[in-house]
PDB file of C-alpha atoms in Angstrom:
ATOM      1  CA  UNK B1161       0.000   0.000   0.000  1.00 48.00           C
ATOM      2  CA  UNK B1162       1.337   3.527  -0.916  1.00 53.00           C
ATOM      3  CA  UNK B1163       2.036   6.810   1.125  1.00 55.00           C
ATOM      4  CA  UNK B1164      -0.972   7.851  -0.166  1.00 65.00           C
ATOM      5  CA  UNK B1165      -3.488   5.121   0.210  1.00 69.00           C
ATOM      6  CA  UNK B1166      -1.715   4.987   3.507  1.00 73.00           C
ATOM      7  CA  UNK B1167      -2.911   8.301   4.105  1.00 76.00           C
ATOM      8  CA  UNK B1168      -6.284   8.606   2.470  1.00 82.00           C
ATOM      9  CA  UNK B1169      -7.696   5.547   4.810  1.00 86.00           C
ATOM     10  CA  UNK B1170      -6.090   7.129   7.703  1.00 86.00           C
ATOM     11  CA  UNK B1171      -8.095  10.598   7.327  1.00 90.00           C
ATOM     12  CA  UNK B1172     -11.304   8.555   6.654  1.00 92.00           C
ATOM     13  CA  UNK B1173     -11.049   6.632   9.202  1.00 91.00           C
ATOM     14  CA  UNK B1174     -10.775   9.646  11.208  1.00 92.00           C
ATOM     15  CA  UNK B1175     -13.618  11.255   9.763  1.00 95.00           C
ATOM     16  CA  UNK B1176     -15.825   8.312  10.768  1.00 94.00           C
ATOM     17  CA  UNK B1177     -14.769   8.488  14.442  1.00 93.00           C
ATOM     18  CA  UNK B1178     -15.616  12.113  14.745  1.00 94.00           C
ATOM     19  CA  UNK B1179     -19.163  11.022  12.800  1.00 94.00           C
ATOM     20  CA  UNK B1180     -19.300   8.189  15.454  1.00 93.00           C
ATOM     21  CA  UNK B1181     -19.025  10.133  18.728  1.00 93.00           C
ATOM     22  CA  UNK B1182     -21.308  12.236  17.054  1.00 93.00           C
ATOM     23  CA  UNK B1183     -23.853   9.931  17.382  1.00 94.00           C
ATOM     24  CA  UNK B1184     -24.873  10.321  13.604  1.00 93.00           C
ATOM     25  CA  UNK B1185     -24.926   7.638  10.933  1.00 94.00           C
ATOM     26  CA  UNK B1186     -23.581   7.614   8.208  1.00 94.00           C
ATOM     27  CA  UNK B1187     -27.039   8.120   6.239  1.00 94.00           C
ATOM     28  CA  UNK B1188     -28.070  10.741   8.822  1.00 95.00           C
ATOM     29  CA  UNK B1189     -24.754  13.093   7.881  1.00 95.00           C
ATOM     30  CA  UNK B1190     -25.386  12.691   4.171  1.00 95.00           C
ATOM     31  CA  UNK B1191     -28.779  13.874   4.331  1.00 95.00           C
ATOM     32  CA  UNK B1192     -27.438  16.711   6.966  1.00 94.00           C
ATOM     33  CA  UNK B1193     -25.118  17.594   4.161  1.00 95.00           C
ATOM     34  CA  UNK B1194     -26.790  16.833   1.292  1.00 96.00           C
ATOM     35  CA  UNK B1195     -24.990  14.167  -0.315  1.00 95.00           C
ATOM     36  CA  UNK B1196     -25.653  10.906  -1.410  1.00 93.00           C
ATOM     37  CA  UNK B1197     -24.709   8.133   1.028  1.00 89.00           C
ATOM     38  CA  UNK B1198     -22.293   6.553  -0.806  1.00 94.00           C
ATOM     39  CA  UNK B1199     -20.256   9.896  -1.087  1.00 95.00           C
ATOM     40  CA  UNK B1200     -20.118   9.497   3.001  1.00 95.00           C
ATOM     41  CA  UNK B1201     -19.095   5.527   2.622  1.00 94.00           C
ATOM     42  CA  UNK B1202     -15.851   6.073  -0.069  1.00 93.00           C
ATOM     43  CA  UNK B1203     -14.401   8.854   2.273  1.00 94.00           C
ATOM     44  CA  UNK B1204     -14.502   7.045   5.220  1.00 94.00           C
ATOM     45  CA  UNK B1205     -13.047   4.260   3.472  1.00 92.00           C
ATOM     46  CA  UNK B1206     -10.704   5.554   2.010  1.00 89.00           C
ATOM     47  CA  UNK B1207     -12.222   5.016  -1.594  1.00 88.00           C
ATOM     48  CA  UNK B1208     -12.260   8.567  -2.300  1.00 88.00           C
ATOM     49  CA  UNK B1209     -10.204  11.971  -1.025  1.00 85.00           C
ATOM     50  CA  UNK B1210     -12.238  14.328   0.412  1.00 91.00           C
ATOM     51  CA  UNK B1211     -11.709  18.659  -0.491  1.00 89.00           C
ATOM     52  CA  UNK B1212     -11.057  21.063   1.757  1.00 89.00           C
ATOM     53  CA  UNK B1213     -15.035  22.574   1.587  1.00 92.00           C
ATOM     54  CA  UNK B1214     -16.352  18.829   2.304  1.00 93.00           C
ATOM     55  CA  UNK B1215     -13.668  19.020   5.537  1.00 94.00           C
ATOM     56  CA  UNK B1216     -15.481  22.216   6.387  1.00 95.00           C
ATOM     57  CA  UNK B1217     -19.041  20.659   5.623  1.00 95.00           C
ATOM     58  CA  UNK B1218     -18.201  17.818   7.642  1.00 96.00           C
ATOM     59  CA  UNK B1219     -16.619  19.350  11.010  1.00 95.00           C
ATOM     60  CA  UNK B1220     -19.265  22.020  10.869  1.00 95.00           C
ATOM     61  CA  UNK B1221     -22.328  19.234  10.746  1.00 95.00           C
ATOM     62  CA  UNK B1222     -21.315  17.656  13.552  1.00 95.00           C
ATOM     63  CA  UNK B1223     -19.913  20.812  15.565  1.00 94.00           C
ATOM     64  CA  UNK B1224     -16.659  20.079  16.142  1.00 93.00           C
ATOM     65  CA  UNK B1225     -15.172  23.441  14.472  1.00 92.00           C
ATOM     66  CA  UNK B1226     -11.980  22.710  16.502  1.00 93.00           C
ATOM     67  CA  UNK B1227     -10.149  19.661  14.550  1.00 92.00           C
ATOM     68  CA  UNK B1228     -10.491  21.292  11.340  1.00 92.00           C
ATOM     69  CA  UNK B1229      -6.974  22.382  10.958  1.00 90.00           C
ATOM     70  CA  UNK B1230      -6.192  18.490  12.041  1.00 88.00           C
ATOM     71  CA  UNK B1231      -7.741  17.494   9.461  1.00 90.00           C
ATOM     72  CA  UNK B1232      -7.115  20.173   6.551  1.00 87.00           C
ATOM     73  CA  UNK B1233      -3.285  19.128   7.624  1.00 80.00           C
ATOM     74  CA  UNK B1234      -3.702  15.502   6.518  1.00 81.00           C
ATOM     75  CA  UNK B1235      -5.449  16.511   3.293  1.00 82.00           C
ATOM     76  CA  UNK B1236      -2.298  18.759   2.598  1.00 74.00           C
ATOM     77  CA  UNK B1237      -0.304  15.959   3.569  1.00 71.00           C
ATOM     78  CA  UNK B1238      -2.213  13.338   1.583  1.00 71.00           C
ATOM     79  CA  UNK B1239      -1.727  15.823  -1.346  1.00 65.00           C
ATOM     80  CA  UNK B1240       2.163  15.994  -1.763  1.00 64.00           C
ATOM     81  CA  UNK B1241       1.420  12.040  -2.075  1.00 66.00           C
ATOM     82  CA  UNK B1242      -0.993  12.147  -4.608  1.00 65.00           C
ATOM     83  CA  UNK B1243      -1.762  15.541  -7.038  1.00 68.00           C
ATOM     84  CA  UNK B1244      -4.396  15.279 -10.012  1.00 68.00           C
ATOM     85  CA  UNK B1245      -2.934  16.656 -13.039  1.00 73.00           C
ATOM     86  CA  UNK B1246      -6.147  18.773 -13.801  1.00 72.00           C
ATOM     87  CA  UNK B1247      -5.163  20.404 -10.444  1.00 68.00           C
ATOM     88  CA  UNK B1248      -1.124  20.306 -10.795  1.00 70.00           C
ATOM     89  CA  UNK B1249      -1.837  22.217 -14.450  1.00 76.00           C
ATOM     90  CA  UNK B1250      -4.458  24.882 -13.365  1.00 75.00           C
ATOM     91  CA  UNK B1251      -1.663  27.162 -13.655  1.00 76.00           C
ATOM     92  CA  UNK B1252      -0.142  26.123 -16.913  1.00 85.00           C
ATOM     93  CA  UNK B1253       2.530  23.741 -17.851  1.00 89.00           C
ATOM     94  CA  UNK B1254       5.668  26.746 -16.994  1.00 89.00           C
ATOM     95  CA  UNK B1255       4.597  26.507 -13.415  1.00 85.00           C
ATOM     96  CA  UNK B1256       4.737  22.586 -13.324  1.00 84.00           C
ATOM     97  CA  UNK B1257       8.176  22.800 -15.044  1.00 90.00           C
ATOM     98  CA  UNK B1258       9.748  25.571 -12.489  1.00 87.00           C
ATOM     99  CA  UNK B1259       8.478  23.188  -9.528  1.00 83.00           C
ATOM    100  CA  UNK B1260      10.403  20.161 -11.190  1.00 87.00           C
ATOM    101  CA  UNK B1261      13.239  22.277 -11.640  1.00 88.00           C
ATOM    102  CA  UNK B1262      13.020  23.134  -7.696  1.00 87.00           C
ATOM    103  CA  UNK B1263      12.819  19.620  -7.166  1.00 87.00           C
ATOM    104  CA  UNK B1264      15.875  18.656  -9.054  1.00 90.00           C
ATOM    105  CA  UNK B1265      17.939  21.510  -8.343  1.00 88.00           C
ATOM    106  CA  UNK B1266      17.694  20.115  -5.011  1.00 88.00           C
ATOM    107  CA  UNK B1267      19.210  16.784  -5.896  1.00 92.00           C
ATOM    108  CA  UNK B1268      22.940  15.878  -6.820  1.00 93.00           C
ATOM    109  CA  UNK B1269      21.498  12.504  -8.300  1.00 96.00           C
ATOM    110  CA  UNK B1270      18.728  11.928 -10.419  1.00 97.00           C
ATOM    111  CA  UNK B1271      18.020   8.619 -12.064  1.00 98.00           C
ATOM    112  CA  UNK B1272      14.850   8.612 -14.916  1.00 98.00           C
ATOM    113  CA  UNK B1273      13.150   6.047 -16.416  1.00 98.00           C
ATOM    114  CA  UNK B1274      11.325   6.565 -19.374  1.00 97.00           C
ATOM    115  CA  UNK B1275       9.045   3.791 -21.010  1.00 95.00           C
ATOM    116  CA  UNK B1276       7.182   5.533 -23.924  1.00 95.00           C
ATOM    117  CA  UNK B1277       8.801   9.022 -23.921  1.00 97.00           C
ATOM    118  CA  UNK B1278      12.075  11.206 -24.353  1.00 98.00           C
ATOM    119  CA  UNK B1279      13.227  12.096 -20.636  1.00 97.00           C
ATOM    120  CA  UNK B1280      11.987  16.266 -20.547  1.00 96.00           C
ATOM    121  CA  UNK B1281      15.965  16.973 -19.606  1.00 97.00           C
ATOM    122  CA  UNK B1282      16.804  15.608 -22.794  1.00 98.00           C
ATOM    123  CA  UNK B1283      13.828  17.147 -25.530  1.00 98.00           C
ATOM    124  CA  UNK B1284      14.534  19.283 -27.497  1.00 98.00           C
ATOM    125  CA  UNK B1285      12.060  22.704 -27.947  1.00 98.00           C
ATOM    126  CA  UNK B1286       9.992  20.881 -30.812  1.00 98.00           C
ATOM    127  CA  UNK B1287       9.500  17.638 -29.288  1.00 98.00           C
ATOM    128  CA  UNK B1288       8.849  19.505 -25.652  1.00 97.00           C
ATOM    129  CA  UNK B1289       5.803  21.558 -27.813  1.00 97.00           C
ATOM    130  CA  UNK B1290       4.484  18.488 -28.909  1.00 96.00           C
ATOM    131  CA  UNK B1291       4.367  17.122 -25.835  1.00 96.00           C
ATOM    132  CA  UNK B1292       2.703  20.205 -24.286  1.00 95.00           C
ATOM    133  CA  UNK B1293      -0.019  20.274 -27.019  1.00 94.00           C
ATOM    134  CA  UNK B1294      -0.970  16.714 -26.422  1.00 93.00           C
ATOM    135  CA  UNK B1295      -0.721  17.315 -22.600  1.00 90.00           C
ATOM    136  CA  UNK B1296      -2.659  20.647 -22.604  1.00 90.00           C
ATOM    137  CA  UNK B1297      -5.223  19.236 -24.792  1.00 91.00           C
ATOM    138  CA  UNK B1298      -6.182  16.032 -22.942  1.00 89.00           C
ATOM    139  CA  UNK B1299      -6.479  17.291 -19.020  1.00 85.00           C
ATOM    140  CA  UNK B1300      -8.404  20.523 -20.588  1.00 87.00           C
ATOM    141  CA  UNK B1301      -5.715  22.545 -18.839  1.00 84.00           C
ATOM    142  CA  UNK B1302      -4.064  26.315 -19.554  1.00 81.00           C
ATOM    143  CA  UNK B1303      -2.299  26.289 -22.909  1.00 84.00           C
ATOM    144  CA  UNK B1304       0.721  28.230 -22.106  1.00 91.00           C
ATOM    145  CA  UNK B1305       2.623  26.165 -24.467  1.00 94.00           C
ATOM    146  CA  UNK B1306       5.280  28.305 -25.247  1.00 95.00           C
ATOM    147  CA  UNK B1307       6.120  29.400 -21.985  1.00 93.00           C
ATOM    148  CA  UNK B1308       6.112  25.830 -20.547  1.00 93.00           C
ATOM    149  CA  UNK B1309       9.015  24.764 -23.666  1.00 96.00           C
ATOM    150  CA  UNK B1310      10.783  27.684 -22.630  1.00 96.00           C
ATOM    151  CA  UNK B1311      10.539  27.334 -18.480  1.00 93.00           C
ATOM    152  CA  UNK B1312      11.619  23.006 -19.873  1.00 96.00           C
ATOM    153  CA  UNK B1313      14.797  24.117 -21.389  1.00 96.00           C
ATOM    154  CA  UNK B1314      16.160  26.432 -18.835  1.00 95.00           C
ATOM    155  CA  UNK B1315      15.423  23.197 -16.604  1.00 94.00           C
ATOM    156  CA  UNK B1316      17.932  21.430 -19.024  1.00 96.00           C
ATOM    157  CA  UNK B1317      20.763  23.967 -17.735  1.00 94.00           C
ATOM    158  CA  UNK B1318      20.739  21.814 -14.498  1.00 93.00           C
ATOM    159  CA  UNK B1319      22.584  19.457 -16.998  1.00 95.00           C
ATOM    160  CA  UNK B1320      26.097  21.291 -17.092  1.00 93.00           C
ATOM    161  CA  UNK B1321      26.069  22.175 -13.936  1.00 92.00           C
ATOM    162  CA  UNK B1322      29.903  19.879 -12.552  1.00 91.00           C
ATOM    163  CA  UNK B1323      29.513  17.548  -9.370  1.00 91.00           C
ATOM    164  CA  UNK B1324      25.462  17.135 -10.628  1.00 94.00           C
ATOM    165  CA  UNK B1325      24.665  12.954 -12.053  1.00 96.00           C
ATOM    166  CA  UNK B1326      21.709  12.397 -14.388  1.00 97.00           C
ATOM    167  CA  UNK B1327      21.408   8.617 -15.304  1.00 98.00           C
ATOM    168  CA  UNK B1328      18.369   8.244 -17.978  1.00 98.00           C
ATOM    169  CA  UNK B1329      17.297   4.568 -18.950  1.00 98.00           C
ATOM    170  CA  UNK B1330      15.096   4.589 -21.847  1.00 98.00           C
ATOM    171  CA  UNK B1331      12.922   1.595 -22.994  1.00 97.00           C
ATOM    172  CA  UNK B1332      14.087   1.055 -27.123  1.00 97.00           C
ATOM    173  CA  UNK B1333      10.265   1.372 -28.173  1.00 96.00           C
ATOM    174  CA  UNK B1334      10.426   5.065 -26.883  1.00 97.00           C
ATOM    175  CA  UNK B1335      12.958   5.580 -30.201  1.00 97.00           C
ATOM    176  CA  UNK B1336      10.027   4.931 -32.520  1.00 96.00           C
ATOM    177  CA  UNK B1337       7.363   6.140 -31.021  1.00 95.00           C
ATOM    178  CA  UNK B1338       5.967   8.661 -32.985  1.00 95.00           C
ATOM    179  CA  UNK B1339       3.488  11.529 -30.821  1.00 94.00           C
ATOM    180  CA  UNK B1340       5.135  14.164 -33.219  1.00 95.00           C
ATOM    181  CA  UNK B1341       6.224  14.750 -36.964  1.00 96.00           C
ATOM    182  CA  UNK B1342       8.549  13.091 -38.315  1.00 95.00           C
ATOM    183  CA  UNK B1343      11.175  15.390 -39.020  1.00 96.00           C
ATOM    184  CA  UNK B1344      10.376  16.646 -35.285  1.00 97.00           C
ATOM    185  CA  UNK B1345      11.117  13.322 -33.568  1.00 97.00           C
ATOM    186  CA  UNK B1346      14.602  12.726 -36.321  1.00 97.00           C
ATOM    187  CA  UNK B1347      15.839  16.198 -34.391  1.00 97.00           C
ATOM    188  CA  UNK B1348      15.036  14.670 -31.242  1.00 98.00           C
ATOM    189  CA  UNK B1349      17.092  11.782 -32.044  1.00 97.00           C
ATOM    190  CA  UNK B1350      20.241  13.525 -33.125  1.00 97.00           C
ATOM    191  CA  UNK B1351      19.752  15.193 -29.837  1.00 97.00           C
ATOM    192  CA  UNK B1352      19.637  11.928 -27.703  1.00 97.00           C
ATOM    193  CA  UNK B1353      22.748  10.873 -30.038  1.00 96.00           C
ATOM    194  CA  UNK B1354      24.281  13.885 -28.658  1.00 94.00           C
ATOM    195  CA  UNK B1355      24.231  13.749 -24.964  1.00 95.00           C
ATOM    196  CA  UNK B1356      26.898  10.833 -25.173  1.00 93.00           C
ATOM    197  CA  UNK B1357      30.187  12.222 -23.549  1.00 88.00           C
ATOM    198  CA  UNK B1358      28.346  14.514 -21.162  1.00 93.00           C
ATOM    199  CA  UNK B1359      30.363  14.215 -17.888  1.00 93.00           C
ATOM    200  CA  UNK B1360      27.249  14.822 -15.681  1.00 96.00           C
ATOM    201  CA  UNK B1361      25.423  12.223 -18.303  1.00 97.00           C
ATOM    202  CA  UNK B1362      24.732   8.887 -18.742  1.00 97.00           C
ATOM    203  CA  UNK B1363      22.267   7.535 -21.074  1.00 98.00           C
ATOM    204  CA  UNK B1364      21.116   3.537 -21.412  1.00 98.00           C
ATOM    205  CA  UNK B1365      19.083   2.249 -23.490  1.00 98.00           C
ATOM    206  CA  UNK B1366      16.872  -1.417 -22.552  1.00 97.00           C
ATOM    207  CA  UNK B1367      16.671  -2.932 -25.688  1.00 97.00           C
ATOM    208  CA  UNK B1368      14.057  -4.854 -27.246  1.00 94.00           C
ATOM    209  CA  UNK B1369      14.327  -8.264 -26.674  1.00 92.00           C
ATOM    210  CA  UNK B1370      16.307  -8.258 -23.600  1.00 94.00           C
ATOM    211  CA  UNK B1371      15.610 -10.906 -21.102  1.00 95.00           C
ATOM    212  CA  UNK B1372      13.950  -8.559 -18.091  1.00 92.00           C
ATOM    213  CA  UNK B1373      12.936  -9.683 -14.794  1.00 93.00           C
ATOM    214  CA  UNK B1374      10.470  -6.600 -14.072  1.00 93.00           C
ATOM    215  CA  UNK B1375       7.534  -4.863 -16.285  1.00 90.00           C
ATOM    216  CA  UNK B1376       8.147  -1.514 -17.599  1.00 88.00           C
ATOM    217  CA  UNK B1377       4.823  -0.227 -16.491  1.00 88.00           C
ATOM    218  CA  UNK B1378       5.632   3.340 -16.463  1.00 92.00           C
ATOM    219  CA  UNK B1379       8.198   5.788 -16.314  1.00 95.00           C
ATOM    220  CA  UNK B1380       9.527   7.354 -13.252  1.00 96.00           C
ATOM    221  CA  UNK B1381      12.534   9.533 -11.347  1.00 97.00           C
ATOM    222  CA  UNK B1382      14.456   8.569  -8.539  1.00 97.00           C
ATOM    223  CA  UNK B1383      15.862  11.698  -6.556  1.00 96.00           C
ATOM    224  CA  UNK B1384      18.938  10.937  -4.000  1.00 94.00           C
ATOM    225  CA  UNK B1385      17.312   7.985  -2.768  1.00 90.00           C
ATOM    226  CA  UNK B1386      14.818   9.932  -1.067  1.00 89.00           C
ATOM    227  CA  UNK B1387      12.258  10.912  -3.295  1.00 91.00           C
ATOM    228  CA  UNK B1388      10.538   9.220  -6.487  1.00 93.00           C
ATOM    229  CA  UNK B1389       7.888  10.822  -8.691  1.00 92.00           C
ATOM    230  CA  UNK B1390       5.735   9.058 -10.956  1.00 92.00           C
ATOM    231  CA  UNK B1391       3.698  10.436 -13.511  1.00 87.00           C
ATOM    232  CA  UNK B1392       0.773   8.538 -14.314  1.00 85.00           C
ATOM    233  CA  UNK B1393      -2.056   9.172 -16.565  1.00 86.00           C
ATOM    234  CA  UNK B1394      -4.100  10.730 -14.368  1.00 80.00           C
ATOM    235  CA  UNK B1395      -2.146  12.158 -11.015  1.00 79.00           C
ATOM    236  CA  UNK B1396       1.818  12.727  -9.987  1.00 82.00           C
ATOM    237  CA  UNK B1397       2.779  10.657  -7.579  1.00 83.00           C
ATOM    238  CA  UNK B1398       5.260  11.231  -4.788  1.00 82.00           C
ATOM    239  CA  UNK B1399       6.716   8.644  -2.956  1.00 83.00           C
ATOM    240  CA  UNK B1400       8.779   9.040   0.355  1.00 79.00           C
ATOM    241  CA  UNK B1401       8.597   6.028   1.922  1.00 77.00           C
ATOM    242  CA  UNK B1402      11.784   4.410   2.104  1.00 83.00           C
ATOM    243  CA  UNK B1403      10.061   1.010   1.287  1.00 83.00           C
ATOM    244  CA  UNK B1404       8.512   2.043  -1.849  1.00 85.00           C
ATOM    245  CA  UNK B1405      11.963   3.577  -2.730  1.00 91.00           C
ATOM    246  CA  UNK B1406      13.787   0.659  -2.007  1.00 94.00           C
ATOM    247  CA  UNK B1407      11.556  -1.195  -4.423  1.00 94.00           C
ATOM    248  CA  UNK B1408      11.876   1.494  -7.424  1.00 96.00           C
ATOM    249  CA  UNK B1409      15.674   1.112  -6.677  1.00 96.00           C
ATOM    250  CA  UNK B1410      15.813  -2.439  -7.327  1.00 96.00           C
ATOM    251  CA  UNK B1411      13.054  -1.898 -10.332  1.00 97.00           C
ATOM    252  CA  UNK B1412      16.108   0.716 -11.685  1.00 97.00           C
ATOM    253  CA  UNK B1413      18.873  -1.963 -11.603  1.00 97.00           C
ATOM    254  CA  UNK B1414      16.842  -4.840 -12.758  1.00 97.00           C
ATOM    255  CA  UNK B1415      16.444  -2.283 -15.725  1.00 97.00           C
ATOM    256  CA  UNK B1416      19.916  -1.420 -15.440  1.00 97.00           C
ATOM    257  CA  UNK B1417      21.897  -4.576 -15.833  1.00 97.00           C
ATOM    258  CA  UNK B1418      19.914  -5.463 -19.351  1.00 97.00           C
ATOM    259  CA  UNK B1419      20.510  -1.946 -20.688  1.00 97.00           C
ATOM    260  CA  UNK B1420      23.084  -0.801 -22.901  1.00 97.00           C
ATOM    261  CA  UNK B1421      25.336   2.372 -23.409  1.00 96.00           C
ATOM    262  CA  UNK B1422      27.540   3.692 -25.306  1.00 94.00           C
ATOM    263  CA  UNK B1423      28.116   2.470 -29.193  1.00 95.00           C
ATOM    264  CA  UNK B1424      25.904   0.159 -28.416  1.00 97.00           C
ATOM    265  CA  UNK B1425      23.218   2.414 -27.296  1.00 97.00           C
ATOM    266  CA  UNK B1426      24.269   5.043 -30.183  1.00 96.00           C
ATOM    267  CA  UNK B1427      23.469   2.211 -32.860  1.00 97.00           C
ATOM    268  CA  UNK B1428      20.063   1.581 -31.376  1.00 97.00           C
ATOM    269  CA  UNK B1429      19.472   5.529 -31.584  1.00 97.00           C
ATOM    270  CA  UNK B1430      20.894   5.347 -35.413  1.00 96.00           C
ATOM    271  CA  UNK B1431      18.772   2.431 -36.060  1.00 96.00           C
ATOM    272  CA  UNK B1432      15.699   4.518 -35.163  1.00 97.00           C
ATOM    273  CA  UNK B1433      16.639   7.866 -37.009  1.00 95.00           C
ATOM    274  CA  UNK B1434      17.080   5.935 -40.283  1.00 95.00           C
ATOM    275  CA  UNK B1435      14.205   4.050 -39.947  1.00 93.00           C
ATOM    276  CA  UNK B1436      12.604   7.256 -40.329  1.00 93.00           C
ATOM    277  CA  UNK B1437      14.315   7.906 -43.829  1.00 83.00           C
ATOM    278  CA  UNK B1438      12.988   4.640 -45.053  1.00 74.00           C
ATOM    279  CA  UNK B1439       8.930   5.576 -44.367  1.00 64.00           C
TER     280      UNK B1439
END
């Protein structure tokens, strides 16, 4: 179970005990507050995170004023678990990229894993637009396209900084994936052919047909050991338990010790960009 389901049962189960001293059912509150009983049942189960205003609407039904900042706390905690990206993108895609760029500018180490797309340290402006577009477009979020690519490449500065370590493993099938032009993703491949070299660096590749103890589910950073993030369809995740980091850690070197660098990994890139010639 994650930090965040962790947390979410936690709160409801809180909720229920101030609903239980209260003497009130759980029917009795919904009608109170005008909600259907279910909506009563998946809180206090955990099955769904309550908002700040249903905090309010619930403390206030059953008079108890006083634990609301207890319990506004573990939302906000709960939160920097778990953040919708309709919510994390109300303010645009730049604001999103200068709070990743916090994050990692607070890290000497940062490991990525990338199972469908180009690492965002590594696009270049095109690709990053692309990306943004698609993004934008989907959640129904602000379009501040340009200012997000721009806000994304002074995040790639972090890259030449000396002393700093960026490891990106990148499943093959991300090379032909095509969510932009052609000539846009060929660019984006002579850019990936370019990193190699970098002192602060390293880029592996899993190739297809390795033999690979894990699933490549999904894509996701590792920051000093202390920190992962995982983008999902639907939410960020971020993970701080050092359980669930142990277990991303060994997901990373399973992925690791099947990958390949180097000419190796520069062949599979060429491979890719010439496919493109040939369609």
């Amino acid at each position: 179970m994650s930090d965040y389901q962790t947390a979410r049962i936690a709160l409801g189960a809180r909720l229920r005990e101030l609903r239980a001293e209260s003497g009130l059912s759980g029917k009795a509150l919904a009608e109170q507050l005008g909600w259907p009983a279910s909506k009563v049942s998946k809180i206090e189960t955990g099955k769904q995170a309550p908002t700040v205003d249903d905090l309010g609407a619930w403390a206030a039904a059953l008079g108890v004023h006083q634990v609301l900042p207890e319990l506004t706390s573990r939302l906000r905690t709960l939160e920097t678990h778990y953040a919708a990206w309709r919510r994390q993108l109300a303010a645009g895609v730049r604001a999103r990229q200068e709070a990743w760029h916090a994050t990692e500018s607070a890290s000497s180490e940062v490991r990525n894993f990338e199972s469908a797309v180009v690492p965002g340290l590594l696009q270049t402006p095109e690709y990053a637009r692309h990306m943004f577009i698609r993004t934008t477009a989907l959640h129904r979020t602000k379009q501040d396209i340009e200012e997000g690519v721009t806000a994304r490449m002074q995040r790639q500065q972090s890259l030449y900084v000396p002393g700093r370590s960026f490891q990106f493993l990148i499943w093959e099938p991300t090379l032909h994936l095509l969510l932009c032009p052609r000539d846009v993703m060929a660019s984006q491949l002579d850019r990936l052919a370019g990193v190699f070299g970098m002192s602060t660096v390293q880029l592996s590749i899993v190739p297809l047909g390795a033999d690979m103890t894990v699933v490549p589910t999904h894509g996701f950073w590792i920051f000093d050991d202390r920190l992962v993030m995982v983008e999902t369809i639907g939410a960020e995740l971020r993970l701080t338990d050092a359980a669930e980091i142990s277990l991303y850690r060994t997901v990373w070197d399973e992925l690791a010790q099947v990958a390949v660098t180097g000419h190796q990994a520069h062949r599979l890139i060429a491979r890719a960009r010439a496919s493109l010639d040939l369609m």
